[in-house]
GROMACS .gro file of C-alpha atoms in nm:
model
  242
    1UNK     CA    1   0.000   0.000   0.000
    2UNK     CA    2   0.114   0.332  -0.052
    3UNK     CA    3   0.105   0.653   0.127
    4UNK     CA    4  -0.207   0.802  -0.055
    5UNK     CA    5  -0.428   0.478   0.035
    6UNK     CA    6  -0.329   0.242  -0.276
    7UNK     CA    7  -0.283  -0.106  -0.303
    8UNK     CA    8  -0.081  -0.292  -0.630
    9UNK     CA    9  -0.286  -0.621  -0.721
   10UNK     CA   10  -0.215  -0.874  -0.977
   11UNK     CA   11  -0.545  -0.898  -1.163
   12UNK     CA   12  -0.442  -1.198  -1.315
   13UNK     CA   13  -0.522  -1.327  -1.018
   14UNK     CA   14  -0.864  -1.247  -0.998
   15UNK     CA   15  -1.167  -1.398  -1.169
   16UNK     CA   16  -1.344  -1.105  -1.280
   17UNK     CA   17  -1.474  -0.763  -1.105
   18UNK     CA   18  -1.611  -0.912  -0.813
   19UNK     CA   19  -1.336  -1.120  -0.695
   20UNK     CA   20  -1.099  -0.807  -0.698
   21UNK     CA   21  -1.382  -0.593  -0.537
   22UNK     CA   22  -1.398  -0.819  -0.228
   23UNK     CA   23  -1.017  -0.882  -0.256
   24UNK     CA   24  -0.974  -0.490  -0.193
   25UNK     CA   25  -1.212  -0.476   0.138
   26UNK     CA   26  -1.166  -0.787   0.264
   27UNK     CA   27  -0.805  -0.678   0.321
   28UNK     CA   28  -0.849  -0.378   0.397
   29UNK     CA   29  -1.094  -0.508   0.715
   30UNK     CA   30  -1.364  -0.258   0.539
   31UNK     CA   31  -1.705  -0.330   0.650
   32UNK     CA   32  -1.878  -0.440   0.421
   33UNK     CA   33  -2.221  -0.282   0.479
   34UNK     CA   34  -2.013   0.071   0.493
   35UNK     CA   35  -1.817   0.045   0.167
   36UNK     CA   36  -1.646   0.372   0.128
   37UNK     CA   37  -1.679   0.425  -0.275
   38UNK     CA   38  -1.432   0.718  -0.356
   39UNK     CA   39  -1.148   0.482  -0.186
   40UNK     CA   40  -1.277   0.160  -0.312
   41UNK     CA   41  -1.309   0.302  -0.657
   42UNK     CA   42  -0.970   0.478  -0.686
   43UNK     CA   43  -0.798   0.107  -0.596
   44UNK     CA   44  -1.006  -0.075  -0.825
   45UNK     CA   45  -0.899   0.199  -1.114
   46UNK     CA   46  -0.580   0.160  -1.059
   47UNK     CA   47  -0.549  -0.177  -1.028
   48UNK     CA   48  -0.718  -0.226  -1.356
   49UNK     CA   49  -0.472   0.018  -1.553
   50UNK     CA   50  -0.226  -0.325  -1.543
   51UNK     CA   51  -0.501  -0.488  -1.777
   52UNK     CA   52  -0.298  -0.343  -2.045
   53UNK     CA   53  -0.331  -0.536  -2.360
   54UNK     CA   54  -0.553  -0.817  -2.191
   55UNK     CA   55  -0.870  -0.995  -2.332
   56UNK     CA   56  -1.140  -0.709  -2.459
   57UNK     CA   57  -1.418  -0.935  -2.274
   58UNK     CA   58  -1.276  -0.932  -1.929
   59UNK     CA   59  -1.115  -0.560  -1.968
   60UNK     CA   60  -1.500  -0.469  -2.052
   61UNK     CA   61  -1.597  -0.632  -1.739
   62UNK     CA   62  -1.389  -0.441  -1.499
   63UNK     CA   63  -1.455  -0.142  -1.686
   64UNK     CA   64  -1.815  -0.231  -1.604
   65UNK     CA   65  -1.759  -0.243  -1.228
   66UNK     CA   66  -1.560   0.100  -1.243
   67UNK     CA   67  -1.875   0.280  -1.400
   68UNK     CA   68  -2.068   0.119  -1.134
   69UNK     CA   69  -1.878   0.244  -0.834
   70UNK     CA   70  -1.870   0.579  -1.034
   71UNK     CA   71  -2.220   0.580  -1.050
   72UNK     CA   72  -2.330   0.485  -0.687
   73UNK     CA   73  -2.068   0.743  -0.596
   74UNK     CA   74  -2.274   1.006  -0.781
   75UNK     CA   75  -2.557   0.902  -0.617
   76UNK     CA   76  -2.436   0.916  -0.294
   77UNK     CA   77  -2.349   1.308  -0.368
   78UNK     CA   78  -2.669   1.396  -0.473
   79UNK     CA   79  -2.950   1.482  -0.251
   80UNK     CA   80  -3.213   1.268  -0.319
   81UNK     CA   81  -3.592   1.386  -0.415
   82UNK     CA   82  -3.834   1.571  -0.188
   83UNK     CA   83  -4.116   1.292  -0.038
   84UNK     CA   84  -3.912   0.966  -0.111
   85UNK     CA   85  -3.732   0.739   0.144
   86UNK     CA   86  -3.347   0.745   0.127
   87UNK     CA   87  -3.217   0.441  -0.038
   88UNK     CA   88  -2.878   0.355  -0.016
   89UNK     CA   89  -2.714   0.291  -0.347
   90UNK     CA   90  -2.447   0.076  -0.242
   91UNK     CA   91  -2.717  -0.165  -0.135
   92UNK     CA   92  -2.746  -0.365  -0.455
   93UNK     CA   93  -2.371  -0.389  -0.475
   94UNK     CA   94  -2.362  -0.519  -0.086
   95UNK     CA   95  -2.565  -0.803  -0.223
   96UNK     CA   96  -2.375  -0.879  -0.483
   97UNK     CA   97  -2.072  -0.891  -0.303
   98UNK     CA   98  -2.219  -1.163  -0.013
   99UNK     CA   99  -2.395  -1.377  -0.290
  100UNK     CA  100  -2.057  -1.410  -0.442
  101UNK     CA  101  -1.868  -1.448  -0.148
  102UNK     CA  102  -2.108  -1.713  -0.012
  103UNK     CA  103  -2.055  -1.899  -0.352
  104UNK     CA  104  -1.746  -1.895  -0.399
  105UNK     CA  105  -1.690  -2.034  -0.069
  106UNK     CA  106  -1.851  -2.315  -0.148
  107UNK     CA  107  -1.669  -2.347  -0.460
  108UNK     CA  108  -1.346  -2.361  -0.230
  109UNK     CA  109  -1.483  -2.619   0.051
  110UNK     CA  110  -1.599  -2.872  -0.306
  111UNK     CA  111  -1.255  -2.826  -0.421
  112UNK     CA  112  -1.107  -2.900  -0.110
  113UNK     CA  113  -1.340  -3.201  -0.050
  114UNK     CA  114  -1.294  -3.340  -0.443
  115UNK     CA  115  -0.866  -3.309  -0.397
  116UNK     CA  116  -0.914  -3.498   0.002
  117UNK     CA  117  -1.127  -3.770  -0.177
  118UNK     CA  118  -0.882  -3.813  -0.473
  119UNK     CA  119  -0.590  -3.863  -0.269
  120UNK     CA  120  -0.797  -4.145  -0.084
  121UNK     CA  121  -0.955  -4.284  -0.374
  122UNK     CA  122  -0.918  -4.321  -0.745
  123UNK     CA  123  -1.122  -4.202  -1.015
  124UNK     CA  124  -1.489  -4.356  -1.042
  125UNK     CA  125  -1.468  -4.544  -0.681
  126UNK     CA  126  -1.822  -4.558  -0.552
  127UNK     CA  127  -1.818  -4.648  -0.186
  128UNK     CA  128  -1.963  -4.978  -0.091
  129UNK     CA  129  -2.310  -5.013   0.093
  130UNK     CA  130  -2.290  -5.227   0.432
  131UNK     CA  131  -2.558  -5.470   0.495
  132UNK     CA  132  -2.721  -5.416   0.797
  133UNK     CA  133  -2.654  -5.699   1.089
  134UNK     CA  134  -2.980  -5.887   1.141
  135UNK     CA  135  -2.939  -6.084   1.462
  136UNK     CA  136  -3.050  -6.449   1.443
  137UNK     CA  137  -3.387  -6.523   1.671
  138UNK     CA  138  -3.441  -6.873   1.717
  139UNK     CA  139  -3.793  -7.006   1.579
  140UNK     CA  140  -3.928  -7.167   1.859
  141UNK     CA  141  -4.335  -7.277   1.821
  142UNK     CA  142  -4.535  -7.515   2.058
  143UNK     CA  143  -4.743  -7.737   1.952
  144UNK     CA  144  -5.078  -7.497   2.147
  145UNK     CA  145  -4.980  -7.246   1.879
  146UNK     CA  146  -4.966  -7.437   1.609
  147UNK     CA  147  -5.319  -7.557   1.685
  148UNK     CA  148  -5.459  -7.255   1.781
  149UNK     CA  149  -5.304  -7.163   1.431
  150UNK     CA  150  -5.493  -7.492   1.257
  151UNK     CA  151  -5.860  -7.362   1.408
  152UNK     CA  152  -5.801  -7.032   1.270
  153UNK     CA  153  -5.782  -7.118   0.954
  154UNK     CA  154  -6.151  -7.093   0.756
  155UNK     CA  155  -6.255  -7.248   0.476
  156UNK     CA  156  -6.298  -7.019   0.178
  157UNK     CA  157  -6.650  -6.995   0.098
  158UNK     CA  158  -6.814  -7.125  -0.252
  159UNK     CA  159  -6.834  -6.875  -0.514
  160UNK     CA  160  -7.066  -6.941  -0.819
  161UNK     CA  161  -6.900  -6.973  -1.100
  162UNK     CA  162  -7.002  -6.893  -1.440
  163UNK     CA  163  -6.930  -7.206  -1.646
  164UNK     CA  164  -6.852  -7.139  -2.032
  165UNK     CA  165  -6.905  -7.369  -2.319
  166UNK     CA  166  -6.734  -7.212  -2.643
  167UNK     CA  167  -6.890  -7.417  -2.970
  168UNK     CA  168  -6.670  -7.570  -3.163
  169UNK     CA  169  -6.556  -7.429  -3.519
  170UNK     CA  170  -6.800  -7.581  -3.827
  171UNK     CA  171  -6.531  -7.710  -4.095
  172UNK     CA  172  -6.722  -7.679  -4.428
  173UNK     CA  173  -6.511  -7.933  -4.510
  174UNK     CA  174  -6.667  -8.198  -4.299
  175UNK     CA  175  -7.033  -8.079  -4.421
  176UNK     CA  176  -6.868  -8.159  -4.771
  177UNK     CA  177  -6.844  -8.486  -4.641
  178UNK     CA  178  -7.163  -8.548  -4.499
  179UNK     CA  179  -7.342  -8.415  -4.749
  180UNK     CA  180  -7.143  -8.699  -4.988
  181UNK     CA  181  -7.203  -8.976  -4.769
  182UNK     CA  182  -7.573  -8.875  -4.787
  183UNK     CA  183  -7.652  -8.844  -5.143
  184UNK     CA  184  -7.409  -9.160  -5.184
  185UNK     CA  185  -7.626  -9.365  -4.992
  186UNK     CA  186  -7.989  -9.302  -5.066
  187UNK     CA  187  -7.931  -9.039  -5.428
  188UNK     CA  188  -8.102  -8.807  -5.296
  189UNK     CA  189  -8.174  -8.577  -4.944
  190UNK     CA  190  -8.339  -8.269  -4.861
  191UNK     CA  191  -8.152  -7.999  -4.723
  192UNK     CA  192  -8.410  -7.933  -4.394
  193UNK     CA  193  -8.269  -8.273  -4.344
  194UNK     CA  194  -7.928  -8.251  -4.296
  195UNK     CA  195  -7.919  -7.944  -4.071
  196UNK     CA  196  -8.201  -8.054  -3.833
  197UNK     CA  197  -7.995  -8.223  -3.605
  198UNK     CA  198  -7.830  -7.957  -3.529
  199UNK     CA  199  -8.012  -7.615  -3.388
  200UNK     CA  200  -7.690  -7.353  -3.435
  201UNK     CA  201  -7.739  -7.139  -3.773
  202UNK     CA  202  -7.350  -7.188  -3.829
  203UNK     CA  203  -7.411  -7.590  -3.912
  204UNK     CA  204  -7.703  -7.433  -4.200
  205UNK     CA  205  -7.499  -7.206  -4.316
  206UNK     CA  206  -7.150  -7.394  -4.375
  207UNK     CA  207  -7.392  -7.723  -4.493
  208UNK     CA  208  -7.527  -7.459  -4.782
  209UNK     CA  209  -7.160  -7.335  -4.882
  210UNK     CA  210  -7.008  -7.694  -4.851
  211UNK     CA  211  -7.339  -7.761  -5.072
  212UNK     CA  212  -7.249  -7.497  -5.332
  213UNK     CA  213  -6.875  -7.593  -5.348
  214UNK     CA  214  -6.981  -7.944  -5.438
  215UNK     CA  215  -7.228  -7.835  -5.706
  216UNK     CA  216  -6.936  -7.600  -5.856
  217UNK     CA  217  -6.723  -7.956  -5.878
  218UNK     CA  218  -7.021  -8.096  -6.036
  219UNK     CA  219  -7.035  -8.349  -5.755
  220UNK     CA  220  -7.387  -8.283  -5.679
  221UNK     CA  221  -7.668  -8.092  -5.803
  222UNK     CA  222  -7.866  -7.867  -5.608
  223UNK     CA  223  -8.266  -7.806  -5.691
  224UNK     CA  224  -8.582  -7.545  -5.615
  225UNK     CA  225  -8.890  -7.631  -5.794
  226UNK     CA  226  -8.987  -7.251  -5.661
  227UNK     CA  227  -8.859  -6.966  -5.417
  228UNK     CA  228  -8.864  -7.080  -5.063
  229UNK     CA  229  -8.966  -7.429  -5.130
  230UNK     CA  230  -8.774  -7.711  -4.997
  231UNK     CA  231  -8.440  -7.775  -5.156
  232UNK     CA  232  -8.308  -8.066  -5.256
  233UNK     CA  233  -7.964  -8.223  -5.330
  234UNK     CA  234  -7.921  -8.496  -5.575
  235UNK     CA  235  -7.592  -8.735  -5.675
  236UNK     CA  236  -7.527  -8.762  -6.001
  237UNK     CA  237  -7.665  -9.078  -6.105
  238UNK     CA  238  -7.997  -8.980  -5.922
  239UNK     CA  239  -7.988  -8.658  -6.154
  240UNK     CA  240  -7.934  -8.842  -6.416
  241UNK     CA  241  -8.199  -9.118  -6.369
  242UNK     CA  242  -8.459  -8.838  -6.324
   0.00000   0.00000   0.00000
């Protein structure tokens, strides 16, 4: 420090405006909630003169800060307005200051922690989980309990159950085959006939198709004297005797 109040910093040092700004109270024991700007502001100017020919970004940045403490200072001078509260303008800067302070304090205790836990450890250790120590009770039942145990157990009552019968799938292929073992034996059988022993409409409808596929092979021959009369399916021999 000199005799006029000034300290010589190495901002190289420093990671941006902040950092130097609490560098320059903190050791200077300056309170921090009483910040005197026309000292604070001549130390930070001068210390940013050794920027020289530094990076335009963080030059613009301290630059920044020096309007800033130029600017509260100017406040500070002038009287403020007739009817409003006084408002201190260093207040938002006060703030500033702690939040960083606070943060990069923890910065500094994580970096600390990380560089105690390498030098125990090595890169990617995970630290293993202990089982918990479950002490062994010994199982000991008498036979009371295990027939107090017996009469407590109740017989689950009888639900009714809905009982399903699915019908089985109609092959048109076995109607094919009735239908040929019918007009094989006697020449000739009505169709009422041959789905009357059975009441679904799927046996009527797959006897009819297995029906129509046979008269397409010319195997049988299907007759209607009119619409909605019976109808009747012949061999071919019985066709051709009529």
């Amino acid at each position: 420090m000199t005799d006029d109040g000034l300290l010589f910093v190495e901002t190289d040092r420093f990671h941006g405006p902040l950092d130097l700004l609490l560098h320059l109270i903190r050791t200077q024991d300056i309170d921090i909630f009483d910040i005197p700007i026309a000292r604070i502001t001549r130390q930070f100017l001068t210390a940013i003169e050794e920027l020289g020919d530094a990076d335009v970004n963080e030059a613009g940045e301290f630059l920044q800060m020096a309007a800033t403490l130029v600017g509260i200072k100017a406040r500070m001078l002038m009287p403020s307005p007739a009817g409003e509260e006084e408002h201190d303008p260093r207040a938002e800067l006060v703030r500033r200051l702690l939040e960083y302070e606070q943060v990069r304090e923890i910065a500094t205790r994580l970096r600390a922690a990380e560089n105690d836990r390498s030098r125990r450890h090595g890169k990617g250790y995970v630290e293993p989980r202990h089982r918990k120590w479950v002490a062994e009770v010994p199982l000991t039942v008498t036979w009371n309990e295990v027939f107090q145990a017996a009469l407590s157990v109740q017989v689950p009552a009888e639900r009714d159950r809905e009982h399903r019968v699915f019908a089985r799938r109609v092959a048109m292929r076995e109607k094919a085959d009735l239908i040929a073992a019918a007009v094989g034996r006697v020449g000739r059988i009505e169709f009422a006939s041959l789905v009357a022993p059975w009441a679904e409409r799927i046996h009527a409808v797959m006897t009819l198709l297995a029906g129509l596929e046979l008269g397409r092979r010319r195997a049988v021959s299907l007759r209607q004297r009119k619409p909605f009369s019976a109808l009747w399916i012949y061999g071919p021999r019985e066709e051709h005797s009529e």
